[in-house]
Amino acid sequence: MSLFKKIIQNQLFKVTSLSSFSILIRLVTGFLSSKVIAYFVGPSGMAIMGNLRSFTTLLESVGTLGIQNGVLQNVAKKQNDRVVLTTFVRLIFWTLLWVSLLLSVTLILGNSYFGKIIFNQNTSYYSILYFIAFFIPFQVLHLFFITVLNGFSYYKKVTLISIYGYIVSLLISFALIWFNGIYGALVSISIASLFLFLFSGYFFLKEFSFDLIFRKPTFDISVLKGLIPFGIMSLYTAVLTPILYIFIRNLITKEVSIEASGWFEAMQRISGFYFMFISTLVSFYFLPELIKTNSDVEKLSITKKFFKEVLPVFTIVLIGVYFSKDLIIKLLLTSDFYEVRALFVWQLLGDFFKGMSLILGIRFYVVKDLKGYIFTESLSFLVLFLTSMYWIPIYGATGAVISYAITYFIYFLALVVYFRKAFF
């Protein structure tokens, strides 16, 4: 066994252990949070929360300009040259700060327009967007700080930040839901970002002092130009995905009921719990490792490692989730969500193909293949949109997860065909 393989296996074990502990904390806090939300706000409230979460995700993506993977790559490669790296980090910090502030102003001025899209006719919730506008800069900078720490491969620090964030978010959600019901639940989505900003900012400022970051930046267009491919790729997906999911929830509400939309959202929350295992590993380990190597042989070796060691475990998890679906609904939700059990088989099938696609899809970022990325992502969005339009009026919320499964099956096949020369 080569030295490279030994190192990568030891590191993978460490990252997996840290990620597993973080995931355990998130599962516990997520379980408690889901139970409280299900009990106090029910399916209709969960549907509204789903739309607001999708919208805040969209804002975060726009606020970070979609350049997180580009920043990660630059930090990973430039960390030995602190002068160049500090100049780069300072420029990105100020760019994202001004973009996020502009985003806040836009949200305040367009309150009624965005409120109608997210909350439909529930005008009493429109004021929640003012909370989002105030806290979005904190969330954007938090994501930037986390990306920089990932670039340094500080897995332990990132994991600690995640754990602190999960616990604080849970406590804030409990308090606000207890006193303000669904309104408090919606407000809690944004408030936790302030504490995440403080946690990640603490570790970030240990690497880059306050004085260095808050100096007047030297604007270098060539630096930003190098991040454009990453920005386009990330923004394309990160903006269209929330929009498409808001469309799907609203379509389910229109064709069936808002409760059915809540069942679909509940299924997405459950999916998020177990899918974080594989997505965390890809983001925190496989992507940085692929970026660091320039060897096609090593890239292929890392990819094979994912399929041989990570995917089988994930498959077993999916099988376990399916046979435990009644227990999961009972533990995480309430009897009002019993219809969710019919969504499991298609959701799990879609998640399997999504997991298969994850390691292939991030290759676009590594090799900066903008054309291939746009083509495959466009294909997946088009399939999801068209199949949702067809299946949701017929099968309701079940139609939405059928569309999800079909989409990721086709997406995976498209990736295999596209990268066939690299793997075969």
PDB file of C-alpha atoms in Angstrom, residues 7-253:
ATOM      1  CA  ILE A   7      -2.303   8.867   4.775  1.00  0.00           C
ATOM      2  CA  ILE A   8      -5.652   9.237   3.073  1.00  0.00           C
ATOM      3  CA  GLN A   9      -7.133   6.289   4.968  1.00  0.00           C
ATOM      4  CA  ASN A  10      -5.953   7.597   8.336  1.00  0.00           C
ATOM      5  CA  GLN A  11      -7.227  11.066   7.552  1.00  0.00           C
ATOM      6  CA  LEU A  12     -10.527   9.676   6.284  1.00  0.00           C
ATOM      7  CA  PHE A  13     -10.937   7.777   9.552  1.00  0.00           C
ATOM      8  CA  LYS A  14     -10.322  10.943  11.568  1.00  0.00           C
ATOM      9  CA  VAL A  15     -12.705  13.000   9.448  1.00  0.00           C
ATOM     10  CA  THR A  16     -15.342  10.273   9.548  1.00  0.00           C
ATOM     11  CA  SER A  17     -15.096  10.077  13.347  1.00  0.00           C
ATOM     12  CA  LEU A  18     -15.398  13.846  13.731  1.00  0.00           C
ATOM     13  CA  SER A  19     -18.181  14.028  11.170  1.00  0.00           C
ATOM     14  CA  SER A  20     -20.019  11.155  12.823  1.00  0.00           C
ATOM     15  CA  PHE A  21     -19.979  12.934  16.185  1.00  0.00           C
ATOM     16  CA  SER A  22     -21.153  16.157  14.563  1.00  0.00           C
ATOM     17  CA  ILE A  23     -23.856  14.274  12.705  1.00  0.00           C
ATOM     18  CA  LEU A  24     -24.951  12.596  15.936  1.00  0.00           C
ATOM     19  CA  ILE A  25     -25.360  16.001  17.601  1.00  0.00           C
ATOM     20  CA  ARG A  26     -27.224  17.329  14.581  1.00  0.00           C
ATOM     21  CA  LEU A  27     -29.471  14.253  14.533  1.00  0.00           C
ATOM     22  CA  VAL A  28     -30.358  14.693  18.197  1.00  0.00           C
ATOM     23  CA  THR A  29     -30.990  18.435  17.883  1.00  0.00           C
ATOM     24  CA  GLY A  30     -32.756  17.935  14.564  1.00  0.00           C
ATOM     25  CA  PHE A  31     -34.951  15.228  16.048  1.00  0.00           C
ATOM     26  CA  LEU A  32     -35.980  17.433  18.945  1.00  0.00           C
ATOM     27  CA  SER A  33     -36.517  20.429  16.675  1.00  0.00           C
ATOM     28  CA  SER A  34     -38.617  18.434  14.187  1.00  0.00           C
ATOM     29  CA  LYS A  35     -40.745  16.992  16.967  1.00  0.00           C
ATOM     30  CA  VAL A  36     -41.439  20.436  18.425  1.00  0.00           C
ATOM     31  CA  ILE A  37     -42.200  21.940  15.010  1.00  0.00           C
ATOM     32  CA  ALA A  38     -44.465  19.029  14.072  1.00  0.00           C
ATOM     33  CA  TYR A  39     -46.309  19.258  17.380  1.00  0.00           C
ATOM     34  CA  PHE A  40     -46.780  23.019  17.530  1.00  0.00           C
ATOM     35  CA  VAL A  41     -47.159  24.066  13.863  1.00  0.00           C
ATOM     36  CA  GLY A  42     -48.309  20.884  12.090  1.00  0.00           C
ATOM     37  CA  PRO A  43     -48.022  20.057   8.338  1.00  0.00           C
ATOM     38  CA  SER A  44     -49.219  23.471   7.137  1.00  0.00           C
ATOM     39  CA  GLY A  45     -46.677  25.301   9.291  1.00  0.00           C
ATOM     40  CA  MET A  46     -43.915  22.961   8.151  1.00  0.00           C
ATOM     41  CA  ALA A  47     -44.784  23.720   4.521  1.00  0.00           C
ATOM     42  CA  ILE A  48     -44.403  27.465   5.161  1.00  0.00           C
ATOM     43  CA  MET A  49     -41.127  26.860   6.999  1.00  0.00           C
ATOM     44  CA  GLY A  50     -39.910  24.843   4.037  1.00  0.00           C
ATOM     45  CA  ASN A  51     -40.502  27.747   1.689  1.00  0.00           C
ATOM     46  CA  LEU A  52     -38.744  30.176   4.026  1.00  0.00           C
ATOM     47  CA  ARG A  53     -35.753  27.841   4.417  1.00  0.00           C
ATOM     48  CA  SER A  54     -35.466  27.531   0.650  1.00  0.00           C
ATOM     49  CA  PHE A  55     -35.597  31.303   0.311  1.00  0.00           C
ATOM     50  CA  THR A  56     -32.915  31.896   2.946  1.00  0.00           C
ATOM     51  CA  THR A  57     -30.740  29.273   1.238  1.00  0.00           C
ATOM     52  CA  LEU A  58     -31.145  31.215  -1.990  1.00  0.00           C
ATOM     53  CA  LEU A  59     -30.128  34.448  -0.243  1.00  0.00           C
ATOM     54  CA  GLU A  60     -27.077  32.779   1.296  1.00  0.00           C
ATOM     55  CA  SER A  61     -26.005  31.524  -2.114  1.00  0.00           C
ATOM     56  CA  VAL A  62     -26.385  34.919  -3.754  1.00  0.00           C
ATOM     57  CA  GLY A  63     -24.688  36.580  -0.771  1.00  0.00           C
ATOM     58  CA  THR A  64     -21.627  34.338  -1.074  1.00  0.00           C
ATOM     59  CA  LEU A  65     -21.641  34.796  -4.881  1.00  0.00           C
ATOM     60  CA  GLY A  66     -21.368  31.033  -5.154  1.00  0.00           C
ATOM     61  CA  ILE A  67     -17.578  31.218  -4.824  1.00  0.00           C
ATOM     62  CA  GLN A  68     -17.153  29.057  -1.726  1.00  0.00           C
ATOM     63  CA  ASN A  69     -15.509  26.192  -3.585  1.00  0.00           C
ATOM     64  CA  GLY A  70     -13.240  28.658  -5.366  1.00  0.00           C
ATOM     65  CA  VAL A  71     -12.253  30.251  -2.065  1.00  0.00           C
ATOM     66  CA  LEU A  72     -11.625  26.809  -0.576  1.00  0.00           C
ATOM     67  CA  GLN A  73      -9.344  25.893  -3.471  1.00  0.00           C
ATOM     68  CA  ASN A  74      -7.394  29.150  -3.237  1.00  0.00           C
ATOM     69  CA  VAL A  75      -6.914  28.852   0.531  1.00  0.00           C
ATOM     70  CA  ALA A  76      -5.808  25.223   0.192  1.00  0.00           C
ATOM     71  CA  LYS A  77      -3.207  26.095  -2.440  1.00  0.00           C
ATOM     72  CA  LYS A  78      -1.986  29.467  -1.077  1.00  0.00           C
ATOM     73  CA  GLN A  79      -1.804  28.738   2.643  1.00  0.00           C
ATOM     74  CA  ASN A  80       2.008  28.548   2.539  1.00  0.00           C
ATOM     75  CA  ASP A  81       2.218  32.132   1.232  1.00  0.00           C
ATOM     76  CA  ARG A  82       0.561  34.122   4.014  1.00  0.00           C
ATOM     77  CA  VAL A  83       0.992  37.531   2.360  1.00  0.00           C
ATOM     78  CA  VAL A  84      -0.769  36.500  -0.848  1.00  0.00           C
ATOM     79  CA  LEU A  85      -3.375  34.529   1.086  1.00  0.00           C
ATOM     80  CA  THR A  86      -4.171  37.420   3.455  1.00  0.00           C
ATOM     81  CA  THR A  87      -4.619  39.810   0.521  1.00  0.00           C
ATOM     82  CA  PHE A  88      -6.955  37.318  -1.133  1.00  0.00           C
ATOM     83  CA  VAL A  89      -9.005  36.664   2.027  1.00  0.00           C
ATOM     84  CA  ARG A  90      -9.305  40.392   2.797  1.00  0.00           C
ATOM     85  CA  LEU A  91     -10.611  41.137  -0.718  1.00  0.00           C
ATOM     86  CA  ILE A  92     -13.213  38.353  -0.563  1.00  0.00           C
ATOM     87  CA  PHE A  93     -14.294  39.397   2.951  1.00  0.00           C
ATOM     88  CA  TRP A  94     -15.066  42.967   1.895  1.00  0.00           C
ATOM     89  CA  THR A  95     -16.698  41.876  -1.353  1.00  0.00           C
ATOM     90  CA  LEU A  96     -19.078  39.512   0.431  1.00  0.00           C
ATOM     91  CA  LEU A  97     -19.815  42.065   3.157  1.00  0.00           C
ATOM     92  CA  TRP A  98     -20.970  44.675   0.652  1.00  0.00           C
ATOM     93  CA  VAL A  99     -22.899  42.165  -1.423  1.00  0.00           C
ATOM     94  CA  SER A 100     -24.745  40.873   1.654  1.00  0.00           C
ATOM     95  CA  LEU A 101     -25.611  44.422   2.772  1.00  0.00           C
ATOM     96  CA  LEU A 102     -26.972  45.170  -0.691  1.00  0.00           C
ATOM     97  CA  LEU A 103     -28.998  41.985  -0.447  1.00  0.00           C
ATOM     98  CA  SER A 104     -30.462  43.130   2.874  1.00  0.00           C
ATOM     99  CA  VAL A 105     -31.557  46.451   1.393  1.00  0.00           C
ATOM    100  CA  THR A 106     -33.149  44.672  -1.580  1.00  0.00           C
ATOM    101  CA  LEU A 107     -35.072  42.372   0.739  1.00  0.00           C
ATOM    102  CA  ILE A 108     -36.360  45.268   2.821  1.00  0.00           C
ATOM    103  CA  LEU A 109     -37.507  47.236  -0.222  1.00  0.00           C
ATOM    104  CA  GLY A 110     -39.088  44.172  -1.851  1.00  0.00           C
ATOM    105  CA  ASN A 111     -40.744  42.865   1.304  1.00  0.00           C
ATOM    106  CA  SER A 112     -44.264  42.494  -0.093  1.00  0.00           C
ATOM    107  CA  TYR A 113     -43.075  40.992  -3.396  1.00  0.00           C
ATOM    108  CA  PHE A 114     -40.946  38.293  -1.761  1.00  0.00           C
ATOM    109  CA  GLY A 115     -43.509  37.767   0.991  1.00  0.00           C
ATOM    110  CA  LYS A 116     -46.204  36.887  -1.540  1.00  0.00           C
ATOM    111  CA  ILE A 117     -43.981  34.256  -3.163  1.00  0.00           C
ATOM    112  CA  ILE A 118     -43.014  32.627   0.129  1.00  0.00           C
ATOM    113  CA  PHE A 119     -46.123  33.012   2.289  1.00  0.00           C
ATOM    114  CA  ASN A 120     -48.799  33.411  -0.388  1.00  0.00           C
ATOM    115  CA  GLN A 121     -51.667  35.332   1.227  1.00  0.00           C
ATOM    116  CA  ASN A 122     -50.403  35.058   4.814  1.00  0.00           C
ATOM    117  CA  THR A 123     -49.489  38.737   5.075  1.00  0.00           C
ATOM    118  CA  SER A 124     -48.998  38.482   8.830  1.00  0.00           C
ATOM    119  CA  TYR A 125     -45.721  36.668   8.162  1.00  0.00           C
ATOM    120  CA  TYR A 126     -44.262  39.260   5.779  1.00  0.00           C
ATOM    121  CA  SER A 127     -42.521  41.072   8.647  1.00  0.00           C
ATOM    122  CA  ILE A 128     -40.344  37.993   9.196  1.00  0.00           C
ATOM    123  CA  LEU A 129     -38.403  38.997   6.108  1.00  0.00           C
ATOM    124  CA  TYR A 130     -37.107  42.032   8.020  1.00  0.00           C
ATOM    125  CA  PHE A 131     -35.432  39.623  10.451  1.00  0.00           C
ATOM    126  CA  ILE A 132     -33.937  37.760   7.494  1.00  0.00           C
ATOM    127  CA  ALA A 133     -32.654  41.032   6.021  1.00  0.00           C
ATOM    128  CA  PHE A 134     -30.941  42.002   9.269  1.00  0.00           C
ATOM    129  CA  PHE A 135     -29.241  38.657   9.874  1.00  0.00           C
ATOM    130  CA  ILE A 136     -28.275  37.625   6.319  1.00  0.00           C
ATOM    131  CA  PRO A 137     -24.870  39.441   6.406  1.00  0.00           C
ATOM    132  CA  PHE A 138     -23.941  37.441   9.519  1.00  0.00           C
ATOM    133  CA  GLN A 139     -24.847  34.184   7.795  1.00  0.00           C
ATOM    134  CA  VAL A 140     -22.928  35.069   4.632  1.00  0.00           C
ATOM    135  CA  LEU A 141     -19.766  35.939   6.581  1.00  0.00           C
ATOM    136  CA  HIS A 142     -20.162  32.787   8.685  1.00  0.00           C
ATOM    137  CA  LEU A 143     -20.195  30.683   5.502  1.00  0.00           C
ATOM    138  CA  PHE A 144     -17.094  32.523   4.297  1.00  0.00           C
ATOM    139  CA  PHE A 145     -15.265  31.895   7.580  1.00  0.00           C
ATOM    140  CA  ILE A 146     -16.181  28.197   7.465  1.00  0.00           C
ATOM    141  CA  THR A 147     -14.934  27.915   3.889  1.00  0.00           C
ATOM    142  CA  VAL A 148     -11.571  29.428   4.819  1.00  0.00           C
ATOM    143  CA  LEU A 149     -11.214  27.054   7.779  1.00  0.00           C
ATOM    144  CA  ASN A 150     -12.061  24.140   5.482  1.00  0.00           C
ATOM    145  CA  GLY A 151      -9.346  25.318   3.117  1.00  0.00           C
ATOM    146  CA  PHE A 152      -6.862  24.904   5.976  1.00  0.00           C
ATOM    147  CA  SER A 153      -8.298  21.411   6.595  1.00  0.00           C
ATOM    148  CA  TYR A 154      -9.282  22.390  10.140  1.00  0.00           C
ATOM    149  CA  TYR A 155     -11.856  19.624  10.386  1.00  0.00           C
ATOM    150  CA  LYS A 156     -11.969  19.652  14.182  1.00  0.00           C
ATOM    151  CA  LYS A 157     -12.638  23.394  14.390  1.00  0.00           C
ATOM    152  CA  VAL A 158     -15.342  23.220  11.723  1.00  0.00           C
ATOM    153  CA  THR A 159     -16.952  20.319  13.545  1.00  0.00           C
ATOM    154  CA  LEU A 160     -16.931  22.211  16.865  1.00  0.00           C
ATOM    155  CA  ILE A 161     -18.540  25.233  15.209  1.00  0.00           C
ATOM    156  CA  SER A 162     -21.226  22.980  13.752  1.00  0.00           C
ATOM    157  CA  ILE A 163     -21.937  21.389  17.113  1.00  0.00           C
ATOM    158  CA  TYR A 164     -22.176  24.762  18.894  1.00  0.00           C
ATOM    159  CA  GLY A 165     -24.455  25.982  16.125  1.00  0.00           C
ATOM    160  CA  TYR A 166     -26.815  23.013  16.310  1.00  0.00           C
ATOM    161  CA  ILE A 167     -27.225  23.349  20.067  1.00  0.00           C
ATOM    162  CA  VAL A 168     -27.772  27.121  20.019  1.00  0.00           C
ATOM    163  CA  SER A 169     -30.222  26.834  17.097  1.00  0.00           C
ATOM    164  CA  LEU A 170     -32.190  24.220  18.997  1.00  0.00           C
ATOM    165  CA  LEU A 171     -32.442  26.357  22.137  1.00  0.00           C
ATOM    166  CA  ILE A 172     -33.481  29.431  20.145  1.00  0.00           C
ATOM    167  CA  SER A 173     -36.106  27.437  18.250  1.00  0.00           C
ATOM    168  CA  PHE A 174     -37.525  25.967  21.455  1.00  0.00           C
ATOM    169  CA  ALA A 175     -37.842  29.354  23.107  1.00  0.00           C
ATOM    170  CA  LEU A 176     -39.364  31.164  20.144  1.00  0.00           C
ATOM    171  CA  ILE A 177     -41.786  28.365  19.218  1.00  0.00           C
ATOM    172  CA  TRP A 178     -42.904  28.054  22.833  1.00  0.00           C
ATOM    173  CA  PHE A 179     -43.744  31.737  23.132  1.00  0.00           C
ATOM    174  CA  ASN A 180     -44.729  32.615  19.559  1.00  0.00           C
ATOM    175  CA  GLY A 181     -45.782  29.415  17.801  1.00  0.00           C
ATOM    176  CA  ILE A 182     -45.254  29.307  14.046  1.00  0.00           C
ATOM    177  CA  TYR A 183     -44.181  32.956  13.929  1.00  0.00           C
ATOM    178  CA  GLY A 184     -41.412  32.181  16.397  1.00  0.00           C
ATOM    179  CA  ALA A 185     -40.433  29.095  14.402  1.00  0.00           C
ATOM    180  CA  LEU A 186     -40.037  31.199  11.262  1.00  0.00           C
ATOM    181  CA  VAL A 187     -38.042  33.901  13.063  1.00  0.00           C
ATOM    182  CA  SER A 188     -35.713  31.306  14.605  1.00  0.00           C
ATOM    183  CA  ILE A 189     -34.476  30.328  11.127  1.00  0.00           C
ATOM    184  CA  SER A 190     -32.543  33.586  10.836  1.00  0.00           C
ATOM    185  CA  ILE A 191     -31.532  34.458  14.419  1.00  0.00           C
ATOM    186  CA  ALA A 192     -29.208  31.478  14.894  1.00  0.00           C
ATOM    187  CA  SER A 193     -26.938  32.862  12.157  1.00  0.00           C
ATOM    188  CA  LEU A 194     -25.644  35.537  14.540  1.00  0.00           C
ATOM    189  CA  PHE A 195     -24.261  32.914  16.934  1.00  0.00           C
ATOM    190  CA  LEU A 196     -22.791  30.891  14.078  1.00  0.00           C
ATOM    191  CA  PHE A 197     -21.050  34.074  12.935  1.00  0.00           C
ATOM    192  CA  LEU A 198     -19.563  34.567  16.401  1.00  0.00           C
ATOM    193  CA  PHE A 199     -18.390  30.946  16.665  1.00  0.00           C
ATOM    194  CA  SER A 200     -16.763  30.788  13.221  1.00  0.00           C
ATOM    195  CA  GLY A 201     -15.465  34.360  13.496  1.00  0.00           C
ATOM    196  CA  TYR A 202     -13.566  33.454  16.657  1.00  0.00           C
ATOM    197  CA  PHE A 203     -11.566  30.720  14.909  1.00  0.00           C
ATOM    198  CA  PHE A 204     -11.203  32.764  11.715  1.00  0.00           C
ATOM    199  CA  LEU A 205      -9.649  35.709  13.577  1.00  0.00           C
ATOM    200  CA  LYS A 206      -7.137  33.340  15.087  1.00  0.00           C
ATOM    201  CA  GLU A 207      -5.770  32.831  11.581  1.00  0.00           C
ATOM    202  CA  PHE A 208      -6.241  36.386  10.287  1.00  0.00           C
ATOM    203  CA  SER A 209      -6.095  39.196  12.808  1.00  0.00           C
ATOM    204  CA  PHE A 210      -8.787  41.848  12.989  1.00  0.00           C
ATOM    205  CA  ASP A 211      -6.266  44.480  11.924  1.00  0.00           C
ATOM    206  CA  LEU A 212      -5.242  42.567   8.778  1.00  0.00           C
ATOM    207  CA  ILE A 213      -8.788  41.875   7.606  1.00  0.00           C
ATOM    208  CA  PHE A 214     -10.197  45.348   8.245  1.00  0.00           C
ATOM    209  CA  ARG A 215      -7.513  47.172   6.330  1.00  0.00           C
ATOM    210  CA  LYS A 216      -8.566  48.775   3.082  1.00  0.00           C
ATOM    211  CA  PRO A 217      -8.504  45.962   0.500  1.00  0.00           C
ATOM    212  CA  THR A 218      -6.514  46.091  -2.706  1.00  0.00           C
ATOM    213  CA  PHE A 219      -9.023  45.483  -5.459  1.00  0.00           C
ATOM    214  CA  ASP A 220      -7.651  43.022  -8.002  1.00  0.00           C
ATOM    215  CA  ILE A 221     -10.096  42.071 -10.731  1.00  0.00           C
ATOM    216  CA  SER A 222      -7.873  39.146 -11.768  1.00  0.00           C
ATOM    217  CA  VAL A 223      -8.519  37.493  -8.395  1.00  0.00           C
ATOM    218  CA  LEU A 224     -12.270  37.707  -8.815  1.00  0.00           C
ATOM    219  CA  LYS A 225     -12.055  36.601 -12.451  1.00  0.00           C
ATOM    220  CA  GLY A 226     -10.417  33.400 -11.318  1.00  0.00           C
ATOM    221  CA  LEU A 227     -13.443  32.701  -9.116  1.00  0.00           C
ATOM    222  CA  ILE A 228     -16.030  33.351 -11.820  1.00  0.00           C
ATOM    223  CA  PRO A 229     -16.300  29.703 -12.997  1.00  0.00           C
ATOM    224  CA  PHE A 230     -16.914  28.585  -9.401  1.00  0.00           C
ATOM    225  CA  GLY A 231     -19.442  31.377  -8.892  1.00  0.00           C
ATOM    226  CA  ILE A 232     -21.427  30.556 -12.007  1.00  0.00           C
ATOM    227  CA  MET A 233     -21.515  26.833 -11.227  1.00  0.00           C
ATOM    228  CA  SER A 234     -22.524  27.264  -7.594  1.00  0.00           C
ATOM    229  CA  LEU A 235     -25.010  30.070  -8.160  1.00  0.00           C
ATOM    230  CA  TYR A 236     -26.666  28.265 -11.029  1.00  0.00           C
ATOM    231  CA  THR A 237     -27.545  25.349  -8.762  1.00  0.00           C
ATOM    232  CA  ALA A 238     -27.909  27.219  -5.481  1.00  0.00           C
ATOM    233  CA  VAL A 239     -30.373  29.737  -6.906  1.00  0.00           C
ATOM    234  CA  LEU A 240     -32.469  27.472  -9.119  1.00  0.00           C
ATOM    235  CA  THR A 241     -32.807  24.638  -6.587  1.00  0.00           C
ATOM    236  CA  PRO A 242     -34.609  26.702  -3.879  1.00  0.00           C
ATOM    237  CA  ILE A 243     -36.777  28.360  -6.527  1.00  0.00           C
ATOM    238  CA  LEU A 244     -37.745  24.967  -7.926  1.00  0.00           C
ATOM    239  CA  TYR A 245     -38.552  23.571  -4.482  1.00  0.00           C
ATOM    240  CA  ILE A 246     -40.690  26.596  -3.628  1.00  0.00           C
ATOM    241  CA  PHE A 247     -42.493  25.973  -6.923  1.00  0.00           C
ATOM    242  CA  ILE A 248     -42.996  22.290  -6.031  1.00  0.00           C
ATOM    243  CA  ARG A 249     -44.417  23.071  -2.573  1.00  0.00           C
ATOM    244  CA  ASN A 250     -46.718  25.737  -3.971  1.00  0.00           C
ATOM    245  CA  LEU A 251     -47.867  23.337  -6.715  1.00  0.00           C
ATOM    246  CA  ILE A 252     -48.648  20.632  -4.144  1.00  0.00           C
ATOM    247  CA  THR A 253     -50.580  23.215  -2.108  1.00  0.00           C
TER     248      THR A 253
END
